Backbone as a printed PyTorch tensor [residue, N CA C, xyz], in Angstrom:
tensor([[[ -2.8520,   6.5070,  -5.8390],
         [ -1.9570,   5.8380,  -6.9740],
         [ -1.7690,   4.7440,  -7.0760]],

        [[ -1.5770,   4.2470,  -8.4440],
         [ -1.2810,   2.1730,  -8.3780],
         [  0.2190,   1.9060,  -8.2420]],

        [[  0.4380,   0.7750,  -7.4980],
         [  1.4260,   0.5010,  -7.0400],
         [  2.6560,   0.5430,  -7.7960]],

        [[  2.5320,   0.1880,  -8.8340],
         [  3.4370,   0.1660,  -9.9320],
         [  4.3100,   1.4590, -10.3040]],

        [[  3.4950,   2.3490,  -9.8610],
         [  3.5700,   4.0100, -10.0910],
         [  4.7610,   4.2670,  -8.7130]],

        [[  5.0650,   3.5720,  -7.3710],
         [  5.5970,   4.1870,  -6.2430],
         [  6.7620,   4.2750,  -6.4960]],

        [[  7.4430,   5.0380,  -5.5180],
         [  9.2410,   4.7910,  -5.6320],
         [  9.4260,   3.6960,  -4.7820]],

        [[ 10.3900,   3.3570,  -5.2600],
         [ 11.0980,   2.0900,  -4.3740],
         [ 11.7600,   2.7710,  -3.1420]],

        [[ 11.8210,   2.2830,  -2.5420],
         [ 12.2670,   2.4140,  -0.8650],
         [ 11.4030,   3.1470,  -0.0730]],

        [[ 10.1890,   3.9340,  -0.4340],
         [  9.3090,   4.4110,   0.2390],
         [  8.0040,   3.5380,   0.6230]],

        [[  7.4400,   3.8410,   1.9570],
         [  6.4590,   3.1770,   2.2140],
         [  4.9290,   3.6930,   2.0740]],

        [[  4.0290,   2.9020,   1.6410],
         [  2.9150,   2.8000,   1.3770],
         [  1.5140,   2.3850,   2.1890]],

        [[  0.8450,   2.8160,   2.1100],
         [ -1.1440,   2.2140,   2.7060],
         [ -1.1360,   1.5550,   1.7020]],

        [[ -1.9320,   0.4910,   2.0800],
         [ -2.6710,  -0.3090,   0.6360],
         [ -4.2890,   0.3970,   0.9220]],

        [[ -4.5120,   0.5940,   0.1030],
         [ -5.8480,   1.7140,  -0.0370],
         [ -6.9030,   0.6650,  -0.7880]],

        [[ -6.4820,   0.0440,  -1.8410],
         [ -7.8280,  -0.6500,  -2.5390],
         [ -7.1480,  -1.8480,  -3.6190]],

        [[ -7.8840,  -3.3290,  -3.4060],
         [ -7.3770,  -4.0360,  -4.3250],
         [ -8.0330,  -4.2100,  -5.4110]],

        [[ -7.8980,  -4.1640,  -6.7850],
         [ -9.1610,  -3.8510,  -7.6870],
         [ -8.6190,  -5.7620,  -8.3080]],

        [[ -9.4310,  -5.6270,  -9.3680],
         [ -9.4110,  -6.9820, -10.2130],
         [-10.5090,  -7.7910,  -9.5530]],

        [[-10.5760,  -8.8490, -10.0760],
         [-11.8910, -10.0090,  -9.8690],
         [-11.7630, -10.4890,  -8.2910]],

        [[-13.1640, -10.8430,  -7.7580],
         [-12.9230, -10.9120,  -6.5350],
         [-12.0160, -12.5790,  -5.9690]],

        [[-11.6050, -13.2950,  -7.1060],
         [-10.9830, -14.4680,  -6.7700],
         [ -9.2270, -13.8460,  -6.5270]],

        [[ -9.0320, -12.7910,  -7.3760],
         [ -7.7490, -12.4420,  -7.4700],
         [ -7.5300, -11.3850,  -6.3040]],

        [[ -8.6370, -10.6170,  -5.8380],
         [ -8.5240, -10.0260,  -4.4230],
         [ -7.9990, -10.7660,  -3.4030]],

        [[ -8.8610, -12.2950,  -3.3620],
         [ -8.8540, -12.9110,  -2.2450],
         [ -7.5720, -13.8850,  -1.9750]],

        [[ -6.7460, -13.8990,  -3.3350],
         [ -5.7360, -14.3940,  -2.9800],
         [ -4.2340, -13.4170,  -2.3660]],

        [[ -4.6220, -12.2130,  -2.9180],
         [ -4.0610, -11.0790,  -2.4320],
         [ -4.1540, -10.8390,  -0.9460]],

        [[ -5.3130, -10.4980,  -0.4820],
         [ -5.4990, -10.3750,   0.6700],
         [ -5.1270, -11.4240,   1.6340]],

        [[ -5.0060, -12.6710,   1.0790],
         [ -4.2180, -13.9270,   1.9000],
         [ -2.9380, -13.6400,   1.8940]],

        [[ -2.2640, -13.2110,   1.1720],
         [ -0.9870, -13.0240,   0.8230],
         [ -0.0920, -11.9560,   1.5920]],

        [[ -1.6250, -11.0240,   1.9750],
         [ -1.0520,  -9.8200,   3.4290],
         [ -1.5010,  -8.7650,   2.8570]],

        [[ -1.9780,  -8.5010,   1.3120],
         [ -2.6800,  -7.3070,   0.7990],
         [ -3.3440,  -6.7470,   1.3570]],

        [[ -3.8340,  -6.7930,   2.6940],
         [ -5.0920,  -5.8790,   2.5400],
         [ -5.3210,  -4.2810,   2.6130]],

        [[ -5.9200,  -3.5770,   2.4510],
         [ -6.4280,  -2.5160,   2.6700],
         [ -6.2050,  -2.1090,   3.8660]],

        [[ -5.7150,  -1.0050,   4.4310],
         [ -5.1120,  -0.4470,   6.0910],
         [ -3.6570,  -1.1200,   5.5160]],

        [[ -3.0790,  -1.7880,   5.1710],
         [ -1.9440,  -2.3630,   5.3350],
         [ -1.1150,  -1.9750,   4.8870]],

        [[  0.4970,  -1.8990,   5.5160],
         [  1.8190,  -0.7070,   4.7960],
         [  2.4850,  -2.0900,   4.2770]],

        [[  3.1240,  -1.2040,   3.2590],
         [  3.7320,  -2.2110,   1.9540],
         [  4.7760,  -1.2920,   1.6230]],

        [[  5.9840,  -1.4800,   1.5950],
         [  7.2750,  -1.1610,   1.3720],
         [  7.8890,  -1.2580,  -0.2480]],

        [[  7.8580,  -0.7890,  -1.1240],
         [  8.1350,  -1.0630,  -2.7170],
         [  9.9850,  -1.0790,  -2.2120]],

        [[ 10.1910,  -2.5660,  -2.8690],
         [ 11.9780,  -2.6910,  -2.5230],
         [ 12.6130,  -2.1650,  -3.8840]],

        [[ 12.0800,  -2.9390,  -4.8850],
         [ 12.5900,  -2.5750,  -6.4370],
         [ 11.9960,  -3.1260,  -7.6260]],

        [[ 12.3750,  -2.5010,  -8.5950],
         [ 11.4250,  -3.2620,  -9.6110],
         [ 12.2300,  -3.4810, -10.7550]],

        [[ 12.4140,  -4.5830, -11.0400],
         [ 13.5940,  -5.4930, -12.1540],
         [ 12.8140,  -6.1030, -13.1560]],

        [[ 12.6840,  -5.3350, -13.9690],
         [ 12.1820,  -6.3670, -15.1470],
         [ 10.5410,  -6.1810, -15.5530]],

        [[ 10.0390,  -4.9000, -14.9930],
         [  8.3890,  -5.1410, -14.6510],
         [  8.1570,  -6.5140, -13.6050]],

        [[  8.8880,  -6.4170, -13.0530],
         [  8.5990,  -7.2820, -11.5910],
         [  9.0800,  -6.4540, -10.4950]],

        [[  7.8600,  -6.5890,  -9.7190],
         [  7.9280,  -5.5670,  -8.0250],
         [  8.4260,  -6.4990,  -6.7410]],

        [[  9.3830,  -6.1070,  -6.2590],
         [  9.7820,  -6.5910,  -5.3090],
         [  8.9940,  -6.2040,  -3.8260]],

        [[  8.4170,  -6.4100,  -3.1330],
         [  7.4670,  -5.6330,  -2.1990],
         [  7.8700,  -6.6050,  -1.0550]],

        [[  7.4330,  -5.1070,   0.3150],
         [  7.4450,  -5.9260,   1.9620],
         [  6.2600,  -5.7480,   2.4130]],

        [[  5.5950,  -6.8180,   2.5970],
         [  4.1360,  -6.8870,   2.8930],
         [  3.8620,  -7.7250,   4.2850]],

        [[  3.8200,  -6.8750,   5.5520],
         [  3.7250,  -7.9930,   6.9120],
         [  4.5740,  -8.7200,   7.0110]],

        [[  5.9540,  -8.2330,   6.8170],
         [  7.1040,  -8.8950,   7.1730],
         [  7.6990,  -9.7640,   6.2040]],

        [[  6.8020,  -9.9710,   5.0390],
         [  7.4810, -10.8490,   4.2100],
         [  7.4220, -10.3260,   2.5970]],

        [[  8.8750, -10.5480,   2.2890],
         [  8.9740, -10.0780,   1.3630],
         [  8.7320, -11.1080,  -0.1840]],

        [[  8.2700, -10.2600,  -0.8510],
         [  7.6300, -11.1970,  -2.3030],
         [  7.6450, -10.5390,  -3.2720]],

        [[  7.4840, -11.0580,  -4.7590],
         [  7.7690, -10.3990,  -6.0560],
         [  6.2120, -10.8100,  -6.6670]],

        [[  5.9060,  -9.6090,  -6.9540],
         [  4.6900,  -9.9120,  -7.6910],
         [  4.9030,  -9.0650,  -9.0710]],

        [[  3.9730,  -9.6770, -10.2030],
         [  4.0470,  -8.8470, -11.6510],
         [  4.2260,  -7.3300, -11.5980]],

        [[  4.0520,  -6.7850, -12.9800],
         [  3.3030,  -5.4310, -12.8880],
         [  1.8210,  -5.4830, -13.3660]],

        [[  1.4480,  -7.0150, -13.4380],
         [  0.1490,  -6.8470, -13.8260],
         [ -0.5620,  -7.0630, -11.9930]],

        [[ -0.2460,  -7.4020, -11.2080],
         [ -1.2040,  -7.5770, -10.0250],
         [ -0.4330,  -5.5420,  -9.3050]],

        [[  0.5350,  -5.4430,  -9.6830],
         [  0.9950,  -4.5160,  -9.0800],
         [ -0.0070,  -3.4630,  -9.5940]],

        [[ -0.3600,  -3.2970, -11.0850],
         [ -1.6480,  -2.1110, -11.4420],
         [ -2.9150,  -2.3160, -10.4100]],

        [[ -2.8660,  -3.7870, -10.0600],
         [ -4.1850,  -4.1840,  -9.4440],
         [ -4.3150,  -3.1270,  -7.6490]],

        [[ -3.3470,  -3.1460,  -7.2480],
         [ -2.8600,  -2.2200,  -5.8620],
         [ -2.7550,  -0.8190,  -5.4880]],

        [[ -3.7440,  -0.0790,  -5.4380],
         [ -3.8910,   0.9980,  -5.2720],
         [ -3.3140,   1.2780,  -3.5920]],

        [[ -2.5440,   2.5890,  -3.8700],
         [ -1.9150,   2.4570,  -2.2590],
         [ -1.7160,   4.3950,  -2.1210]],

        [[ -1.1680,   4.5470,  -1.0010],
         [ -1.1090,   5.8480,  -1.0140],
         [  0.0720,   6.4040,   0.2350]],

        [[  0.9740,   7.1590,   0.0750],
         [  1.7660,   7.5010,   1.0250],
         [  1.6390,   7.0510,   2.5070]],

        [[  2.2710,   6.2390,   2.8900],
         [  1.9060,   5.7560,   4.6620],
         [  2.0250,   6.9700,   5.4150]],

        [[  1.2620,   7.4100,   6.3120],
         [  1.7250,   8.4990,   7.5380],
         [  2.7380,   8.2280,   8.2850]],

        [[  3.3640,   8.9750,   8.9760],
         [  4.2810,   8.4690,  10.0450],
         [  2.8420,   7.8260,  11.2980]],

        [[  3.7530,   7.4240,  12.4750],
         [  2.6700,   7.3510,  13.1650],
         [  2.2540,   8.5330,  14.0880]],

        [[  2.9090,   9.3790,  14.2700],
         [  2.9040,  10.8410,  14.9630],
         [  1.5540,  11.4350,  14.4580]],

        [[  1.5910,  11.4810,  12.7720],
         [  0.5110,  12.0150,  12.1730],
         [ -0.8050,  12.3190,  12.2740]],

        [[ -1.2850,  11.0370,  12.9440],
         [ -2.8130,  10.9970,  12.9850],
         [ -2.9260,  12.2500,  14.4230]],

        [[ -2.1680,  11.7260,  15.6020],
         [ -2.1320,  12.2360,  16.8780],
         [ -2.2100,  14.1430,  16.4330]],

        [[ -1.0390,  14.3050,  15.7710],
         [ -1.2830,  15.6270,  15.2630],
         [ -2.7480,  16.3140,  14.8760]],

        [[ -3.0290,  15.2740,  13.9500],
         [ -4.3750,  15.6090,  13.6560],
         [ -5.4460,  16.0070,  14.3790]],

        [[ -5.7240,  15.2260,  15.4650],
         [ -6.4110,  14.7480,  16.2680],
         [ -6.4740,  15.8300,  17.2940]],

        [[ -4.9770,  16.7340,  17.7410],
         [ -4.9460,  17.5140,  18.4720],
         [ -5.2530,  18.7830,  17.7870]],

        [[ -5.2700,  18.9140,  16.0730],
         [ -5.8680,  20.2450,  15.7060],
         [ -7.3270,  20.4420,  15.6540]],

        [[ -7.6660,  19.0340,  15.5040],
         [ -9.0490,  18.9740,  15.2650],
         [ -9.9040,  19.1890,  17.0860]],

        [[ -9.2240,  18.6330,  17.8560],
         [ -9.7070,  19.3980,  19.3430],
         [ -9.3140,  21.0730,  19.2070]],

        [[ -8.9330,  21.2920,  19.0390],
         [ -8.5930,  22.6180,  19.5580],
         [ -9.5470,  23.5690,  18.6670]],

        [[ -9.6630,  23.4040,  17.1800],
         [-10.3060,  24.0950,  15.9580],
         [-12.4340,  24.0480,  17.2830]],

        [[-12.3520,  22.7690,  17.5940],
         [-13.4600,  22.6570,  18.0520],
         [-13.9420,  23.6220,  19.0640]],

        [[-13.1490,  23.5880,  19.8520],
         [-12.8810,  24.7330,  21.4910],
         [-13.0800,  25.9800,  20.7730]],

        [[-12.8360,  26.3660,  19.7890],
         [-12.2900,  27.5650,  19.0660],
         [-13.6850,  28.2520,  18.7880]]])
């Protein structure tokens, strides 16, 4: 889903940064890197307040439309999935 559709207060993982290469580099320099966590704090009049890499930033709706996110997994989820995969291989 695109960041502009995300729910305020929730944490997401950045999946992809769209747009031209120059824009992608600018966003990546600000910390918007695929695999990073991002929290949408609030949306005010088409502008989005986000926290990325412990930095609070304001971005426009236009930029938020270029950032693809997915709900962030908790730290324990990957371990649970790995455990299931190991038990499935044994059986």
